[in-house]
Coordinates of C-alpha atoms in Angstrom, one line a residue:
M1 CA 0.0 0.0 0.0
E2 CA 2.9 2.4 0.7
R3 CA 4.2 1.7 -2.8
Q4 CA 0.7 2.6 -4.1
M5 CA 0.7 5.8 -2.2
G6 CA 4.1 6.7 -3.8
C7 CA 2.7 5.9 -7.2
L8 CA -0.3 8.2 -6.4
V9 CA 2.1 11.1 -5.6
A10 CA 4.0 10.4 -8.9
V11 CA 0.8 10.4 -10.9
A12 CA -0.2 13.7 -9.2
F13 CA 3.0 15.3 -10.3
V14 CA 2.8 14.1 -13.9
F15 CA -0.8 15.3 -14.0
L16 CA 0.2 18.7 -12.7
C17 CA 3.1 19.0 -15.2
S18 CA 0.3 18.8 -17.8
L19 CA -0.8 22.2 -16.5
T20 CA 2.5 23.6 -17.8
P21 CA 1.9 26.8 -19.6
V22 CA 0.3 26.2 -22.9
R23 CA -0.8 29.5 -24.3
S24 CA -4.4 29.8 -25.2
D25 CA -5.5 29.4 -28.8
A26 CA -5.5 33.1 -29.3
S27 CA -1.9 33.5 -28.4
N28 CA -0.8 30.7 -30.7
H29 CA -2.4 32.3 -33.7
R30 CA -0.5 33.9 -36.5
Y31 CA -2.4 36.8 -37.9
K32 CA -2.8 38.3 -41.3
V33 CA -3.5 42.0 -42.0
G34 CA -7.1 42.8 -41.0
D35 CA -7.6 39.7 -38.9
D36 CA -9.7 40.2 -35.7
V37 CA -7.4 39.9 -32.7
P38 CA -9.4 39.2 -29.5
L39 CA -9.6 42.0 -27.0
Y40 CA -11.4 41.2 -23.7
A41 CA -12.4 43.5 -21.0
N42 CA -11.9 41.8 -17.6
K43 CA -12.7 43.8 -14.6
V44 CA -12.7 47.2 -12.8
G45 CA -12.2 48.1 -9.2
P46 CA -10.5 50.4 -6.6
F47 CA -6.7 50.3 -7.2
H48 CA -5.9 49.9 -3.5
N49 CA -8.4 47.1 -2.9
P50 CA -7.3 44.2 -5.1
S51 CA -10.0 41.8 -3.9
E52 CA -12.8 44.3 -4.6
T53 CA -13.3 44.0 -8.4
Y54 CA -16.4 44.2 -10.5
R55 CA -17.4 43.3 -14.1
Y56 CA -16.4 45.9 -16.7
F57 CA -19.9 46.6 -17.7
D58 CA -21.2 47.0 -14.1
L59 CA -20.1 50.6 -14.8
P60 CA -22.3 52.3 -17.5
F61 CA -19.9 51.8 -20.4
C62 CA -21.4 51.3 -23.8
S63 CA -20.7 48.9 -26.7
S64 CA -21.6 49.1 -30.3
A65 CA -21.9 45.3 -30.6
P66 CA -23.5 42.6 -28.4
V67 CA -21.3 41.7 -25.4
K68 CA -20.0 38.2 -25.5
E69 CA -18.7 36.4 -22.4
K70 CA -15.5 34.3 -22.7
K71 CA -15.6 30.7 -21.4
E72 CA -13.2 30.5 -18.4
A73 CA -11.3 27.8 -16.7
L74 CA -11.7 27.0 -13.0
G75 CA -8.6 28.9 -11.9
E76 CA -9.7 32.0 -13.8
V77 CA -13.0 32.0 -12.1
L78 CA -11.4 31.5 -8.7
N79 CA -9.1 34.5 -9.5
G80 CA -12.1 36.7 -10.1
D81 CA -11.6 37.0 -13.8
R82 CA -14.8 37.7 -15.8
L83 CA -13.8 38.3 -19.5
V84 CA -16.2 39.8 -22.0
S85 CA -15.7 41.3 -25.4
A86 CA -14.4 44.8 -25.2
P87 CA -16.0 47.8 -27.1
Y88 CA -12.9 48.4 -29.1
K89 CA -11.9 46.8 -32.4
L90 CA -8.1 46.3 -32.8
D91 CA -7.6 44.5 -36.1
F92 CA -4.1 43.2 -36.9
L93 CA -1.9 46.0 -38.5
N94 CA -4.9 48.3 -38.9
D95 CA -4.2 51.8 -37.6
R96 CA -7.1 53.9 -36.3
D97 CA -7.2 57.6 -35.5
S98 CA -9.7 59.0 -33.0
E99 CA -12.4 56.5 -34.0
I100 CA -15.7 56.6 -32.1
S101 CA -16.3 53.3 -30.3
C102 CA -19.8 54.2 -29.1
K103 CA -22.0 57.0 -27.9
R104 CA -24.0 57.2 -24.7
K105 CA -26.1 59.7 -22.8
L106 CA -25.3 59.3 -19.1
T107 CA -28.1 59.8 -16.7
K108 CA -27.6 61.6 -13.4
E109 CA -27.4 58.2 -11.6
E110 CA -24.8 57.0 -14.1
V111 CA -22.7 60.2 -13.8
A112 CA -22.8 59.7 -10.0
K113 CA -21.7 56.1 -10.5
F114 CA -18.7 57.1 -12.7
R115 CA -17.8 59.9 -10.3
D116 CA -17.7 57.5 -7.3
A117 CA -15.5 55.2 -9.3
V118 CA -13.1 58.0 -10.3
S119 CA -12.9 59.2 -6.7
K120 CA -11.9 55.7 -5.6
D121 CA -9.1 55.4 -8.2
Y122 CA -10.8 52.7 -10.2
Y123 CA -8.7 51.0 -12.8
F124 CA -9.7 48.7 -15.7
Q125 CA -8.0 45.6 -16.9
M126 CA -8.2 44.1 -20.4
Y127 CA -6.5 41.3 -22.3
Y128 CA -5.3 41.6 -25.9
D129 CA -4.1 38.3 -27.4
D130 CA -3.6 37.2 -23.7
L131 CA -1.4 40.2 -23.0
P132 CA -2.7 42.3 -20.0
I133 CA -3.3 46.0 -20.2
W134 CA -4.4 48.5 -17.5
G135 CA -5.5 52.0 -17.2
F136 CA -7.4 54.4 -14.9
L137 CA -10.9 55.4 -15.6
G138 CA -10.4 59.1 -14.9
K139 CA -8.7 61.7 -12.7
V140 CA -9.5 64.0 -9.8
D141 CA -8.4 67.6 -10.0
K142 CA -7.4 68.7 -6.5
E143 CA -4.9 71.4 -7.5
G144 CA -5.4 74.6 -5.4
K145 CA -8.5 73.2 -3.7
A146 CA -8.4 72.6 0.1
D147 CA -12.1 71.6 0.4
P148 CA -13.0 68.2 -1.1
S149 CA -16.4 69.6 -2.2
E150 CA -14.4 71.8 -4.7
Y151 CA -12.7 68.8 -6.3
K152 CA -13.3 68.3 -10.1
Y153 CA -13.9 64.8 -11.4
Y154 CA -13.1 63.8 -15.0
L155 CA -13.7 60.6 -17.0
F156 CA -11.2 59.7 -19.7
K157 CA -13.1 59.1 -23.0
H158 CA -10.2 58.6 -25.4
L159 CA -7.8 55.6 -25.2
Q160 CA -4.7 55.3 -27.3
F161 CA -3.4 51.7 -27.9
N162 CA 0.2 51.2 -29.0
I163 CA 0.7 47.7 -30.3
F164 CA 4.1 46.2 -31.2
Y165 CA 4.3 43.2 -33.6
N166 CA 7.0 40.9 -35.0
K167 CA 6.0 39.6 -38.5
D168 CA 2.6 37.9 -37.9
R169 CA 2.7 37.9 -34.1
V170 CA 1.5 40.4 -31.4
I171 CA 4.4 41.1 -29.0
E172 CA 3.4 44.0 -26.8
I173 CA 0.6 46.4 -26.1
T174 CA 0.3 49.5 -24.0
V175 CA -2.7 51.8 -23.4
Q176 CA -2.7 55.5 -22.6
S177 CA -5.5 57.8 -21.7
D178 CA -5.7 61.3 -23.4
P179 CA -5.6 63.7 -20.4
N180 CA -7.2 66.4 -22.6
A181 CA -10.1 64.3 -23.8
V182 CA -12.3 64.1 -20.6
V183 CA -15.9 64.4 -19.5
D184 CA -16.7 66.5 -16.5
L185 CA -18.5 64.4 -13.9
T186 CA -18.5 67.0 -11.1
E187 CA -22.2 67.9 -11.3
D188 CA -25.2 65.6 -11.2
K189 CA -26.5 66.3 -14.6
E190 CA -27.0 64.3 -17.9
V191 CA -23.9 64.2 -20.1
N192 CA -23.4 63.0 -23.6
V193 CA -20.2 60.9 -24.0
E194 CA -18.4 59.8 -27.2
F195 CA -15.9 57.0 -26.3
M196 CA -13.1 57.1 -28.8
Y197 CA -9.8 55.2 -29.4
T198 CA -6.7 55.4 -31.4
V199 CA -4.6 52.4 -32.6
K200 CA -0.9 52.6 -33.6
W201 CA 1.0 49.6 -34.8
K202 CA 4.8 49.5 -34.6
E203 CA 7.3 46.8 -35.5
T204 CA 9.7 45.3 -33.0
E205 CA 12.5 42.7 -33.1
T206 CA 11.5 41.1 -29.8
P207 CA 10.7 37.4 -30.5
F208 CA 7.3 36.0 -29.6
E209 CA 8.9 33.6 -26.9
K210 CA 10.1 36.6 -24.9
R211 CA 7.0 38.8 -25.0
M212 CA 6.2 38.0 -21.4
D213 CA 9.6 38.9 -20.1
K214 CA 8.8 42.5 -19.5
Y215 CA 6.2 41.6 -16.9
S216 CA 8.7 39.7 -14.8
Q217 CA 11.6 42.2 -15.1
S218 CA 10.1 44.5 -12.4
S219 CA 10.9 42.0 -9.7
S220 CA 14.4 41.4 -11.1
L221 CA 15.6 45.0 -11.1
P222 CA 19.0 45.4 -9.4
H223 CA 17.8 47.3 -6.4
H224 CA 15.1 44.6 -5.8
L225 CA 17.6 41.8 -6.2
E226 CA 19.8 43.5 -3.6
I227 CA 17.0 43.5 -1.1
H228 CA 16.1 39.8 -1.9
W229 CA 19.8 38.8 -1.4
F230 CA 20.0 40.7 1.8
S231 CA 17.0 38.7 2.9
I232 CA 18.8 35.5 2.0
I233 CA 21.9 36.6 3.9
N234 CA 19.9 37.6 6.9
S235 CA 18.2 34.2 6.9
C236 CA 21.5 32.4 6.5
V237 CA 23.1 34.3 9.4
T238 CA 20.1 33.3 11.5
V239 CA 20.6 29.6 10.5
L240 CA 24.3 29.8 11.2
L241 CA 23.8 31.3 14.6
L242 CA 21.2 28.8 15.5
T243 CA 23.2 25.8 14.2
G244 CA 26.3 27.2 16.0
F245 CA 24.3 27.4 19.2
L246 CA 23.1 23.8 18.8
A247 CA 26.6 22.5 17.9
T248 CA 28.6 24.3 20.6
I249 CA 26.0 24.5 23.5
L250 CA 23.5 21.7 23.0
M251 CA 25.8 19.0 21.8
R252 CA 28.4 19.9 24.5
V253 CA 25.6 19.7 27.2
L254 CA 24.4 16.4 25.7
K255 CA 27.9 15.0 25.8
N256 CA 28.3 16.0 29.4
D257 CA 24.9 14.4 30.1
F258 CA 26.0 11.1 28.5
V259 CA 29.2 11.1 30.5
K260 CA 27.4 11.9 33.7
Y261 CA 24.7 9.3 33.2
A262 CA 27.3 6.6 32.3
H263 CA 29.3 7.6 35.5
D264 CA 26.1 7.4 37.5
E265 CA 25.4 3.9 36.3
E266 CA 28.9 2.8 37.5
S267 CA 28.5 4.5 40.9
V268 CA 26.1 3.9 43.8
D269 CA 22.9 2.3 42.7
D270 CA 20.7 4.3 45.0
Q271 CA 21.9 7.6 43.6
E272 CA 18.9 9.6 42.5
E273 CA 18.6 10.5 38.8
S274 CA 18.0 14.0 37.6
G275 CA 17.6 15.8 34.3
W276 CA 16.1 14.3 31.1
K277 CA 17.1 10.8 31.9
Y278 CA 15.1 10.9 35.0
I279 CA 11.9 11.0 32.9
H280 CA 12.8 8.2 30.5
G281 CA 9.8 6.2 31.7
D282 CA 7.4 9.0 30.7
V283 CA 8.9 10.7 27.7
F284 CA 7.3 8.3 25.3
R285 CA 3.9 8.3 27.0
Y286 CA 1.4 8.9 24.3
P287 CA -0.4 12.3 24.2
K288 CA -3.9 12.7 25.6
N289 CA -5.7 13.7 22.4
K290 CA -4.3 11.0 20.1
S291 CA -6.9 11.5 17.3
L292 CA -6.6 15.3 17.1
F293 CA -2.8 15.1 17.3
S294 CA -2.5 12.5 14.6
A295 CA -5.0 14.5 12.4
A296 CA -2.9 17.6 12.8
I297 CA 0.3 15.7 11.8
G298 CA -1.5 14.3 8.8
S299 CA -2.9 17.7 7.6
G300 CA 0.4 19.4 8.2
T301 CA 2.2 16.7 6.1
Q302 CA -0.3 17.1 3.3
L303 CA 0.2 20.9 3.3
F304 CA 4.0 20.5 3.3
T305 CA 3.6 18.2 0.2
L306 CA 1.3 20.8 -1.4
A307 CA 4.0 23.5 -0.8
V308 CA 6.7 21.3 -2.3
F309 CA 4.7 20.6 -5.4
I310 CA 3.8 24.3 -5.8
F311 CA 7.5 25.2 -5.6
M312 CA 8.4 22.5 -8.2
L313 CA 5.8 23.8 -10.6
A314 CA 7.0 27.4 -10.0
L315 CA 10.6 26.5 -10.6
V316 CA 9.8 24.9 -14.0
G317 CA 8.0 28.0 -15.1
V318 CA 4.3 27.1 -14.8
F319 CA 3.4 30.3 -13.0
Y320 CA 4.6 32.9 -15.5
P321 CA 3.2 36.4 -15.1
Y322 CA -0.5 36.6 -15.9
N323 CA -1.0 33.0 -16.6
R324 CA -4.6 33.5 -15.5
G325 CA -5.7 31.2 -12.7
S326 CA -2.8 28.7 -13.0
L327 CA -1.9 29.0 -9.3
F328 CA -5.5 28.5 -8.1
T329 CA -6.0 25.6 -10.4
A330 CA -2.7 24.0 -9.2
L331 CA -3.7 24.5 -5.5
V332 CA -7.1 22.9 -5.9
V333 CA -5.8 19.9 -8.0
I334 CA -2.7 19.3 -5.8
Y335 CA -4.7 19.5 -2.6
A336 CA -7.3 17.1 -3.9
L337 CA -4.6 14.6 -5.1
T338 CA -2.5 14.7 -2.0
S339 CA -5.4 14.1 0.5
G340 CA -4.3 10.4 0.5
I341 CA -1.0 11.5 2.1
A342 CA -3.0 13.2 4.9
G343 CA -5.1 10.0 5.4
Y344 CA -2.1 7.7 5.3
T345 CA 0.0 9.7 7.7
A346 CA -2.7 10.4 10.2
A347 CA -4.1 6.8 10.3
S348 CA -0.7 5.2 10.4
F349 CA 0.5 7.5 13.3
Y350 CA -2.8 7.1 15.1
C351 CA -2.5 3.3 15.0
Q352 CA 1.1 3.5 16.2
L353 CA -0.2 5.4 19.2
E354 CA -2.6 2.4 19.8
G355 CA -5.7 4.3 18.7
T356 CA -8.7 2.3 17.8
N357 CA -11.3 4.6 16.3
W358 CA -9.5 5.2 13.0
V359 CA -12.7 6.2 11.2
R360 CA -13.2 9.1 13.5
N361 CA -9.6 10.0 13.1
L362 CA -10.0 10.2 9.3
L363 CA -13.1 12.4 9.6
L364 CA -11.1 14.7 11.9
T365 CA -8.2 14.7 9.4
G366 CA -10.4 15.6 6.5
S367 CA -12.1 18.5 8.3
L368 CA -9.2 19.9 10.3
F369 CA -8.1 22.3 7.6
C370 CA -11.1 22.1 5.1
L371 CA -13.8 23.0 7.6
P372 CA -12.3 26.3 8.8
L373 CA -11.5 27.1 5.1
F374 CA -15.1 26.2 4.1
L375 CA -16.7 28.3 6.8
T376 CA -14.4 31.3 5.9
F377 CA -15.3 30.9 2.2
C378 CA -19.0 30.8 3.0
F379 CA -18.8 34.1 4.9
L380 CA -16.6 35.9 2.4
N381 CA -18.5 34.6 -0.6
T382 CA -21.7 36.0 1.0
V383 CA -19.9 39.3 1.4
A384 CA -18.8 39.3 -2.2
I385 CA -22.4 38.5 -3.4
A386 CA -23.7 41.4 -1.4
Y387 CA -21.1 43.7 -3.1
N388 CA -21.9 42.1 -6.5
A389 CA -18.1 41.6 -6.9
T390 CA -16.4 39.2 -9.2
A391 CA -14.8 37.5 -6.2
A392 CA -18.3 35.8 -5.6
L393 CA -18.1 32.4 -7.1
P394 CA -20.9 31.3 -9.5
F395 CA -23.0 28.4 -8.4
G396 CA -21.6 26.2 -11.2
T397 CA -18.0 26.7 -9.9
I398 CA -19.1 25.9 -6.3
V399 CA -20.6 22.6 -7.7
V400 CA -17.4 21.8 -9.5
I401 CA -15.3 22.3 -6.3
F402 CA -17.8 20.2 -4.3
L403 CA -17.6 17.4 -6.9
I404 CA -13.8 17.5 -6.7
W405 CA -13.9 17.2 -2.9
T406 CA -16.6 14.4 -3.1
L407 CA -15.2 12.3 -6.0
V408 CA -11.4 12.9 -5.5
T409 CA -10.4 14.3 -2.1
S410 CA -12.6 12.2 0.1
P411 CA -12.0 8.8 -1.7
L412 CA -8.2 9.4 -1.7
L413 CA -8.4 10.3 2.0
V414 CA -10.2 7.1 2.8
L415 CA -7.8 5.0 0.7
G416 CA -4.8 6.6 2.4
G417 CA -6.4 6.0 5.8
I418 CA -6.9 2.3 5.0
A419 CA -3.3 2.0 3.7
G420 CA -2.1 3.7 6.9
K421 CA -4.2 1.5 9.1
N422 CA -3.0 -1.7 7.4
S423 CA 0.7 -0.6 7.4
K424 CA 1.1 -2.3 10.8
A425 CA 4.0 0.1 11.7
E426 CA 4.9 0.1 15.3
F427 CA 6.0 3.2 17.3
Q428 CA 9.7 2.9 17.9
A429 CA 10.3 3.9 21.5
P430 CA 13.8 3.1 22.9
C431 CA 12.6 3.3 26.5
R432 CA 9.8 1.4 28.2
T433 CA 6.9 3.6 29.5
T434 CA 6.0 3.3 33.2
K435 CA 2.5 2.5 34.3
Y436 CA 2.0 5.8 36.2
P437 CA 3.2 9.2 35.0
R438 CA 5.7 11.2 37.1
E439 CA 4.5 14.5 38.5
I440 CA 5.9 17.5 36.6
P441 CA 7.8 19.9 38.8
C442 CA 6.7 23.5 39.2
L443 CA 8.3 25.5 36.4
P444 CA 9.0 29.2 36.1
W445 CA 6.7 31.2 33.8
Y446 CA 9.1 31.4 30.9
R447 CA 9.0 27.6 30.6
K448 CA 5.3 27.6 30.1
T449 CA 3.7 26.9 26.7
L450 CA 3.0 30.5 25.5
P451 CA 6.4 32.0 26.3
Q452 CA 8.0 29.0 24.6
M453 CA 5.8 29.4 21.5
A454 CA 6.8 33.1 21.4
M455 CA 10.5 32.2 21.5
A456 CA 10.0 29.4 18.9
G457 CA 8.2 31.5 16.4
F458 CA 10.3 34.6 16.6
L459 CA 13.5 33.2 15.0
P460 CA 11.9 31.5 12.0
F461 CA 9.8 34.6 11.4
S462 CA 12.9 36.9 11.5
A463 CA 14.4 34.7 8.8
I464 CA 11.5 35.4 6.4
Y465 CA 10.0 38.7 7.3
I466 CA 11.9 40.7 4.6
E467 CA 10.6 38.4 1.8
L468 CA 7.1 38.5 3.3
Y469 CA 6.6 42.1 2.2
Y470 CA 7.2 41.2 -1.5
I471 CA 4.8 38.3 -1.2
F472 CA 2.1 40.4 0.4
A473 CA 2.6 43.2 -2.2
S474 CA 2.1 40.6 -4.9
V475 CA -0.8 38.7 -3.5
W476 CA -2.6 41.8 -2.0
G477 CA -1.4 44.4 -4.5
H478 CA -0.2 44.8 -8.1
R479 CA 3.4 43.9 -7.8
I480 CA 4.7 40.9 -9.8
Y481 CA 6.7 38.3 -8.0
T482 CA 8.7 35.9 -10.2
I483 CA 11.9 35.1 -8.2
Y484 CA 10.8 31.7 -7.1
S485 CA 14.3 30.4 -6.7
I486 CA 15.0 32.9 -3.9
L487 CA 11.6 32.2 -2.4
F488 CA 12.4 28.5 -2.4
I489 CA 15.7 29.1 -0.6
V490 CA 13.8 31.1 2.1
F491 CA 11.3 28.3 2.4
I492 CA 14.1 25.8 3.0
I493 CA 15.7 28.1 5.6
L494 CA 12.3 28.5 7.3
L495 CA 12.0 24.7 7.6
I496 CA 15.6 24.3 9.0
V497 CA 15.2 27.1 11.5
T498 CA 11.8 25.7 12.7
A499 CA 13.3 22.2 13.1
F500 CA 16.3 23.5 15.0
I501 CA 14.6 25.8 17.4
T502 CA 12.0 23.2 18.2
V503 CA 14.7 20.6 19.0
A504 CA 16.5 23.1 21.3
L505 CA 13.3 24.0 23.2
T506 CA 12.4 20.3 23.5
Y507 CA 15.7 19.6 25.1
F508 CA 15.4 22.3 27.6
Q509 CA 11.8 21.1 28.4
L510 CA 13.0 17.6 29.0
A511 CA 16.0 18.8 31.0
A512 CA 13.5 20.6 33.3
E513 CA 11.8 17.1 33.8
D514 CA 8.7 18.1 31.8
H515 CA 7.8 15.0 29.8
E516 CA 4.7 16.4 28.0
W517 CA 6.7 17.5 24.9
W518 CA 4.4 16.1 22.2
S519 CA 1.9 18.9 21.8
R520 CA 4.5 21.5 22.9
S521 CA 6.8 20.6 20.0
F522 CA 3.9 20.9 17.6
L523 CA 2.7 24.2 19.0
C524 CA 6.3 25.7 19.1
G525 CA 6.9 24.6 15.5
G526 CA 3.7 26.1 14.2
S527 CA 3.9 29.3 16.2
T528 CA 5.5 31.0 13.2
G529 CA 2.1 31.1 11.7
L530 CA 0.9 33.3 14.5
F531 CA 3.7 35.7 13.9
I532 CA 2.8 35.8 10.2
Y533 CA -0.7 36.7 11.1
A534 CA 0.5 39.4 13.4
Y535 CA 2.5 40.7 10.5
C536 CA -0.8 40.9 8.6
L537 CA -2.0 43.5 11.0
Y538 CA 1.2 45.6 10.5
Y539 CA 1.0 45.3 6.7
Y540 CA -2.7 46.3 6.6
Y541 CA -2.4 49.4 8.7
A542 CA 1.2 50.5 7.9
R543 CA 2.2 49.3 4.4
S544 CA -1.1 49.2 2.4
D545 CA -4.0 51.6 1.6
M546 CA -6.7 48.9 1.7
S547 CA -10.0 49.9 3.1
G548 CA -13.7 49.0 3.2
F549 CA -15.5 46.1 4.8
M550 CA -15.1 43.7 1.8
Q551 CA -11.4 44.1 1.3
T552 CA -10.7 44.0 5.1
S553 CA -12.7 40.8 5.6
F554 CA -11.1 39.2 2.5
F555 CA -7.6 40.1 3.7
F556 CA -7.9 39.0 7.3
G557 CA -10.2 36.0 6.5
Y558 CA -8.1 34.4 3.9
M559 CA -4.8 35.3 5.6
A560 CA -6.2 33.5 8.7
C561 CA -6.6 30.4 6.7
I562 CA -3.2 30.7 5.1
C563 CA -1.5 31.3 8.5
Y564 CA -3.5 28.3 10.0
G565 CA -2.1 26.2 7.1
F566 CA 1.4 27.4 8.0
F567 CA 0.7 26.5 11.7
L568 CA -0.2 22.9 10.7
M569 CA 2.6 22.5 8.3
L570 CA 5.4 23.9 10.5
G571 CA 3.9 22.2 13.5
A572 CA 4.3 18.9 11.8
I573 CA 7.9 19.7 10.8
G574 CA 8.7 20.8 14.3
F575 CA 7.2 17.6 15.9
R576 CA 9.0 15.3 13.4
A577 CA 12.4 17.0 14.2
A578 CA 11.7 16.8 18.0
L579 CA 10.7 13.1 17.7
F580 CA 13.9 12.3 15.8
F581 CA 15.9 14.1 18.4
V582 CA 14.2 12.5 21.4
R583 CA 14.5 9.0 20.0
H584 CA 18.2 9.6 19.3
I585 CA 19.2 10.9 22.8
Y586 CA 17.2 8.2 24.7
H587 CA 18.6 5.5 22.3
S588 CA 22.1 6.7 23.3
I589 CA 21.7 5.9 27.0
K590 CA 20.9 2.8 28.9
C591 CA 17.3 2.9 30.0
E592 CA 16.0 0.2 32.3

């Protein structure tokens, strides 16, 4: 069964590699003069609120032709993309000069709607031959006006498209708004608007294969790279200091312990033991909540596998800039296909701990991460529906996700659980557990769980906090993040620091004759997730301009789920490291 689980993981990776960027049919086309190149309008929304986006025609734009919706993949819908045919016609190699797209008489209500959008810095996003373009809807004239009631609001009505081509391929497109062609929206009165556009075609030598490079260059600029490498050096110094601490202090202390305990065995028999050897009969006593603990280990292992697969796909180039929805598609598919790993790990470990109700354990494993995520999604999707935002998932998409969970995730979880239950693996404990637990001595406050979690989470967080800003600016802003190799190095450093600090704190806990290290090691390992969520508060109030109930609830709601995922993943890593360490030191002494 273990071999079957390994084959399942291999099949999952092969399937995911099939998601490798294959350009859509539009971008593979070679065009002739006069051919219709597809231009899609995607969405509009406040520039500082990336989650709060609306359909392009939710604003009273006009179109001279019937609006057609583009069929979208699962990841595109999850990303909030809602592509429809744009009101501009950009035929291949056909220049246009101040051509009227459409005319519309705006009512007072429509003028007020446009004015509100301009005041909130609304932007629009379109795709031309799968190339993204953006622009602002209008501008606010605040010059020389101290009172906001005196501000002037203007809507841009003339767009200029500059398109670069190489032979029969579209290479690049930019859009500019004519600052002089505007419509005054300051007063609530009916206004006649003529939406116009200009198209200029220019030849370029840039090959088609490199047309996406310009979108990833912003994160590779020299001053950005310097900051990223500073982050790496900072993290490496943290690792070196921590490993140096373990090598010089912890190993020396352990060596002295081994010598002391060996000497004690040769001396008087009635000499009282002290330190971590004193609790050798309790250190492998199973935790109280076996089922919950095993479920947390299983879920954390699955999320770790998910992270590894995502990094593998990122490093081979799947998540190139503006590959719409590829990341969301990968997350859904990988999570579904790796649920067997969670079931196998949880059930196997639960049976090693002599648990009997493995079915309940599987149910707990399947719901430990999914249930909080589902409840968060239900609340946030309701908010998005109330706002009529594109973040609200259509009913059909919810049905698809439910079918994936029902037909893929749940069966694989059960199969993994059956495989884990039948693995018949035994818990390898080098010391025999006594019948009655020893009483834990009274410990000072700084040896309690919460202070230990604070110490355990601070070092790993300090190793990643510089890189966190760029990730947040990409996920909750408009920056582009493409330096996945550096991010992968930071991820490896995070795992190493988490493992090392958990081992160190576990030793000090055992040295204080506190044998309840199982849950403590998991909590200490996962405490970095709490620090990341605390960073969310700092980022929201100090580093971003996000506002409004919808954006705030989306930011803190989904970040709570992400940080909870980090808590489970790093908790599992911390516990595995601590278990390896505890087994090693007790195997190295003679326990009776």
